[in-house]
CSV table of C-alpha atoms in Angstrom, one decimal:
chain,number,residue,atom,x,y,z
A,254,MET,CA,-73.5,-41.1,20.8
A,255,ILE,CA,-76.9,-39.3,21.2
A,256,GLN,CA,-76.5,-35.6,20.6
A,257,LEU,CA,-78.6,-33.4,22.9
A,258,TYR,CA,-77.1,-30.1,21.7
A,259,ARG,CA,-79.6,-27.5,20.4
A,260,PRO,CA,-77.8,-24.9,18.2
A,261,GLY,CA,-78.0,-21.3,19.2
A,262,THR,CA,-76.1,-18.0,19.6
A,263,SER,CA,-77.1,-17.2,23.2
A,264,PRO,CA,-74.6,-16.1,25.8
A,265,LEU,CA,-74.9,-19.6,27.3
A,266,HIS,CA,-74.1,-21.2,24.0
A,267,ARG,CA,-71.0,-19.0,23.6
A,268,ALA,CA,-69.9,-19.3,27.3
A,269,PRO,CA,-66.7,-21.4,27.8
A,270,VAL,CA,-67.5,-25.0,28.7
A,271,GLY,CA,-65.3,-24.8,31.8
A,272,ARG,CA,-67.3,-22.0,33.2
A,273,LYS,CA,-70.6,-23.8,32.6
A,274,LEU,CA,-69.2,-26.9,34.4
A,275,ALA,CA,-67.9,-24.8,37.2
A,276,LEU,CA,-71.3,-23.1,37.6
A,277,LEU,CA,-73.1,-26.4,37.6
A,278,ALA,CA,-70.7,-27.8,40.3
A,279,ALA,CA,-71.0,-24.6,42.4
A,280,VAL,CA,-74.8,-24.6,42.3
A,281,ALA,CA,-74.9,-28.3,43.2
A,282,LEU,CA,-72.6,-27.6,46.2
A,283,LEU,CA,-74.6,-24.6,47.3
A,284,LEU,CA,-77.9,-26.4,47.1
A,285,SER,CA,-76.5,-29.4,49.0
A,286,LEU,CA,-74.6,-27.4,51.7
A,287,LEU,CA,-76.8,-24.4,52.4
A,288,PRO,CA,-80.1,-24.7,54.3
A,289,GLN,CA,-83.1,-24.0,52.1
A,290,ASP,CA,-86.6,-23.0,52.7
A,291,ALA,CA,-89.8,-23.0,50.6
A,292,VAL,CA,-89.2,-19.5,49.2
A,293,SER,CA,-85.5,-20.0,48.4
A,294,ILE,CA,-86.1,-23.2,46.5
A,295,GLY,CA,-88.9,-21.5,44.5
A,296,ALA,CA,-86.4,-18.7,43.7
A,297,VAL,CA,-83.8,-21.2,42.5
A,298,LEU,CA,-86.3,-22.9,40.2
A,299,LEU,CA,-87.4,-19.5,38.8
A,300,GLY,CA,-83.7,-18.7,38.2
A,301,VAL,CA,-83.2,-22.0,36.4
A,302,ALA,CA,-86.2,-21.4,34.3
A,303,GLY,CA,-84.8,-17.9,33.5
A,304,LEU,CA,-81.6,-19.5,32.3
A,305,TYR,CA,-83.6,-21.5,29.7
A,306,LEU,CA,-85.0,-18.2,28.4
A,307,VAL,CA,-81.5,-16.6,28.4
A,308,ALA,CA,-80.4,-19.6,26.3
A,309,GLY,CA,-83.0,-18.7,23.7
A,310,PHE,CA,-85.2,-21.7,24.4
A,311,SER,CA,-89.0,-21.4,24.4
A,312,PRO,CA,-91.0,-22.3,27.5
A,313,ARG,CA,-91.9,-25.5,25.6
A,314,VAL,CA,-88.3,-26.7,25.8
A,315,LEU,CA,-88.4,-26.3,29.6
A,316,GLY,CA,-91.7,-28.1,29.6
A,317,VAL,CA,-90.3,-31.0,27.7
A,318,GLU,CA,-87.3,-31.2,30.1
A,319,LEU,CA,-89.8,-31.2,33.1
A,320,TRP,CA,-91.9,-33.8,31.4
A,321,ARG,CA,-89.0,-36.1,30.9
A,322,ILE,CA,-88.2,-36.2,34.7
A,323,ARG,CA,-91.9,-36.3,35.8
A,324,TRP,CA,-91.8,-39.9,37.2
A,325,LEU,CA,-88.7,-39.2,39.3
A,326,VAL,CA,-90.3,-36.0,40.6
A,327,ILE,CA,-93.6,-37.7,41.4
A,328,VAL,CA,-92.0,-40.7,43.2
A,329,LEU,CA,-89.6,-38.6,45.1
A,330,SER,CA,-92.1,-35.9,46.1
A,331,VAL,CA,-94.8,-38.4,47.2
A,332,ALA,CA,-92.4,-40.5,49.2
A,333,LEU,CA,-91.0,-37.5,51.0
A,334,ALA,CA,-94.4,-36.0,51.6
A,335,VAL,CA,-95.7,-39.2,53.1
A,336,PHE,CA,-92.6,-40.2,55.1
A,337,VAL,CA,-91.1,-36.9,56.1
A,338,SER,CA,-93.2,-33.8,55.4
A,339,PRO,CA,-94.7,-31.8,52.5
A,340,LEU,CA,-92.2,-29.0,53.2
A,341,SER,CA,-89.2,-31.4,53.0
A,342,ALA,CA,-90.7,-32.9,49.8
A,343,TRP,CA,-90.9,-29.4,48.2
A,344,ILE,CA,-87.3,-28.5,49.2
A,345,SER,CA,-85.6,-31.8,48.4
A,346,THR,CA,-87.6,-32.3,45.1
A,347,GLY,CA,-86.9,-28.7,44.1
A,348,ARG,CA,-83.2,-29.3,44.6
A,349,VAL,CA,-83.2,-32.4,42.4
A,350,ILE,CA,-85.3,-30.6,39.7
A,351,ALA,CA,-83.0,-27.6,39.7
A,352,LEU,CA,-79.9,-29.8,39.2
A,353,LEU,CA,-81.4,-32.0,36.6
A,354,LEU,CA,-82.7,-28.9,34.6
A,355,LEU,CA,-79.2,-27.3,34.9
A,356,ALA,CA,-77.6,-30.5,33.6
A,357,GLY,CA,-80.1,-30.6,30.8
A,358,LEU,CA,-79.3,-26.9,30.0
A,359,LEU,CA,-75.6,-27.7,30.0
A,360,THR,CA,-76.0,-30.6,27.5
A,361,SER,CA,-78.4,-28.5,25.4
A,362,THR,CA,-76.0,-25.5,25.0
A,363,THR,CA,-72.8,-27.5,24.7
A,364,ARG,CA,-71.6,-29.7,21.9
A,365,MET,CA,-70.6,-33.2,23.3
A,366,ALA,CA,-67.1,-32.9,21.7
A,367,ASP,CA,-66.5,-29.6,23.5
A,368,LEU,CA,-67.8,-31.0,26.8
A,369,LEU,CA,-65.4,-34.0,26.5
A,370,ASP,CA,-62.5,-31.8,25.6
A,371,ALA,CA,-63.1,-29.5,28.6
A,372,LEU,CA,-63.5,-32.5,31.0
A,373,HIS,CA,-60.3,-34.1,29.6
A,374,ARG,CA,-58.3,-30.8,30.1
A,375,MET,CA,-59.6,-30.5,33.7
A,376,LEU,CA,-58.8,-34.1,34.5
A,377,ARG,CA,-55.4,-34.2,32.8
A,378,PRO,CA,-53.4,-33.2,36.0
A,379,LEU,CA,-54.8,-36.3,37.7
A,380,ARG,CA,-52.9,-38.6,35.4
A,381,ARG,CA,-49.9,-38.2,37.8
A,382,ILE,CA,-51.8,-40.2,40.4
A,383,GLY,CA,-53.0,-42.8,37.9
A,384,VAL,CA,-56.4,-41.5,36.9
A,385,ASP,CA,-57.4,-42.2,33.3
A,386,ALA,CA,-58.6,-38.8,32.2
A,387,ASP,CA,-60.2,-40.1,29.0
A,388,ALA,CA,-62.3,-42.7,30.8
A,389,VAL,CA,-63.4,-40.3,33.6
A,390,ALA,CA,-64.3,-37.5,31.1
A,391,MET,CA,-66.4,-40.0,29.0
A,392,THR,CA,-68.1,-41.3,32.1
A,393,LEU,CA,-69.0,-37.8,33.4
A,394,SER,CA,-70.4,-36.8,30.0
A,395,LEU,CA,-72.4,-40.0,29.7
A,396,THR,CA,-73.8,-39.4,33.2
A,397,LEU,CA,-74.9,-35.9,32.2
A,398,THR,CA,-76.7,-37.2,29.1
A,399,MET,CA,-78.3,-40.4,30.5
A,400,ILE,CA,-81.4,-38.9,32.2
A,401,PRO,CA,-82.8,-37.2,29.0
A,402,VAL,CA,-81.9,-40.3,26.9
A,403,VAL,CA,-83.7,-42.7,29.2
A,404,ALA,CA,-86.6,-40.3,29.5
A,405,GLY,CA,-86.8,-40.2,25.7
A,406,PHE,CA,-86.9,-44.0,25.7
A,407,ALA,CA,-89.8,-43.9,28.2
A,408,ASP,CA,-91.6,-41.5,25.9
A,409,ARG,CA,-91.1,-43.9,23.0
A,410,VAL,CA,-92.4,-46.9,25.0
A,411,ARG,CA,-95.5,-44.8,26.1
A,412,ASP,CA,-96.2,-43.7,22.5
A,413,ALA,CA,-95.9,-47.3,21.2
A,414,GLN,CA,-98.2,-48.6,23.9
A,415,ARG,CA,-100.8,-46.0,23.2
A,416,ALA,CA,-100.6,-46.6,19.4
A,417,ARG,CA,-101.3,-50.3,20.1
A,418,GLY,CA,-104.1,-49.5,22.5
A,419,VAL,CA,-102.3,-51.2,25.4
A,420,ARG,CA,-102.9,-49.8,28.9
A,421,LEU,CA,-99.9,-48.3,30.6
A,422,GLY,CA,-98.7,-50.0,33.7
A,423,VAL,CA,-95.8,-52.0,35.1
A,424,ARG,CA,-95.4,-53.8,31.8
A,425,ALA,CA,-93.8,-50.6,30.4
A,426,VAL,CA,-90.7,-51.4,32.5
A,427,VAL,CA,-89.7,-54.3,30.3
A,428,PRO,CA,-89.4,-52.6,27.0
A,429,LEU,CA,-87.8,-49.6,28.7
A,430,LEU,CA,-85.1,-51.9,30.2
A,431,VAL,CA,-84.6,-53.5,26.8
A,432,LEU,CA,-84.1,-50.1,25.1
A,433,ALA,CA,-81.8,-48.9,27.9
A,434,LEU,CA,-79.7,-52.1,27.7
A,435,ARG,CA,-79.5,-51.9,23.9
A,436,HIS,CA,-78.4,-48.3,24.2
A,437,ALA,CA,-75.7,-49.3,26.8
A,438,ASP,CA,-74.4,-51.9,24.4
A,439,ASP,CA,-74.2,-49.3,21.6
A,440,VAL,CA,-72.4,-46.9,23.9
A,441,GLY,CA,-70.0,-49.7,24.9
A,442,ASP,CA,-69.3,-50.5,21.3
A,443,ALA,CA,-68.6,-46.8,20.6
A,444,LEU,CA,-66.3,-46.6,23.6
A,445,VAL,CA,-64.4,-49.7,22.4
A,446,ALA,CA,-64.1,-48.2,18.9
A,447,ARG,CA,-62.6,-45.1,20.4
A,448,GLY,CA,-60.2,-47.3,22.4
A,449,ILE,CA,-61.6,-46.3,25.8
A,450,GLY,CA,-63.6,-49.4,26.7
């Protein structure tokens, strides 16, 4: 399992995992349900950036997180700007950026074992209706970590192509898919070894 945790002693590192998960869920709901405007989305993004500073991370860490999701941001914002409006592009893309950065902050300030334990405890009551708490907890934790993992693969492909003097383009998709599928196989093997798969 790829570990995205960055050690630290900040209030976010010390906060209970359940509270961090609840905060992430609450922000996701509020951003989805409440109407937003250009200013409020800007304030949300500034607030998220502030949380990275509270966690003791340098602005460089925030820059790395933004760089990892750049293609998603570019494609989403351009598509919305062309087909809807620039304002809708800013608001919708801002929501996605905020949520992805918060998910990245959660995985950076929380050990994976602690995250799995918290998810398992939260889901345990659902066993009465036939929900496999172990499988759901693992699925949720893998979902939270996949975006930075795949973004890291994209960076590796880009660096390898540059080192070979190959021009970037659509051909980068093939090695990225190979790395992602290989990673999926490794994760599947790890799940089988834990008796979850």
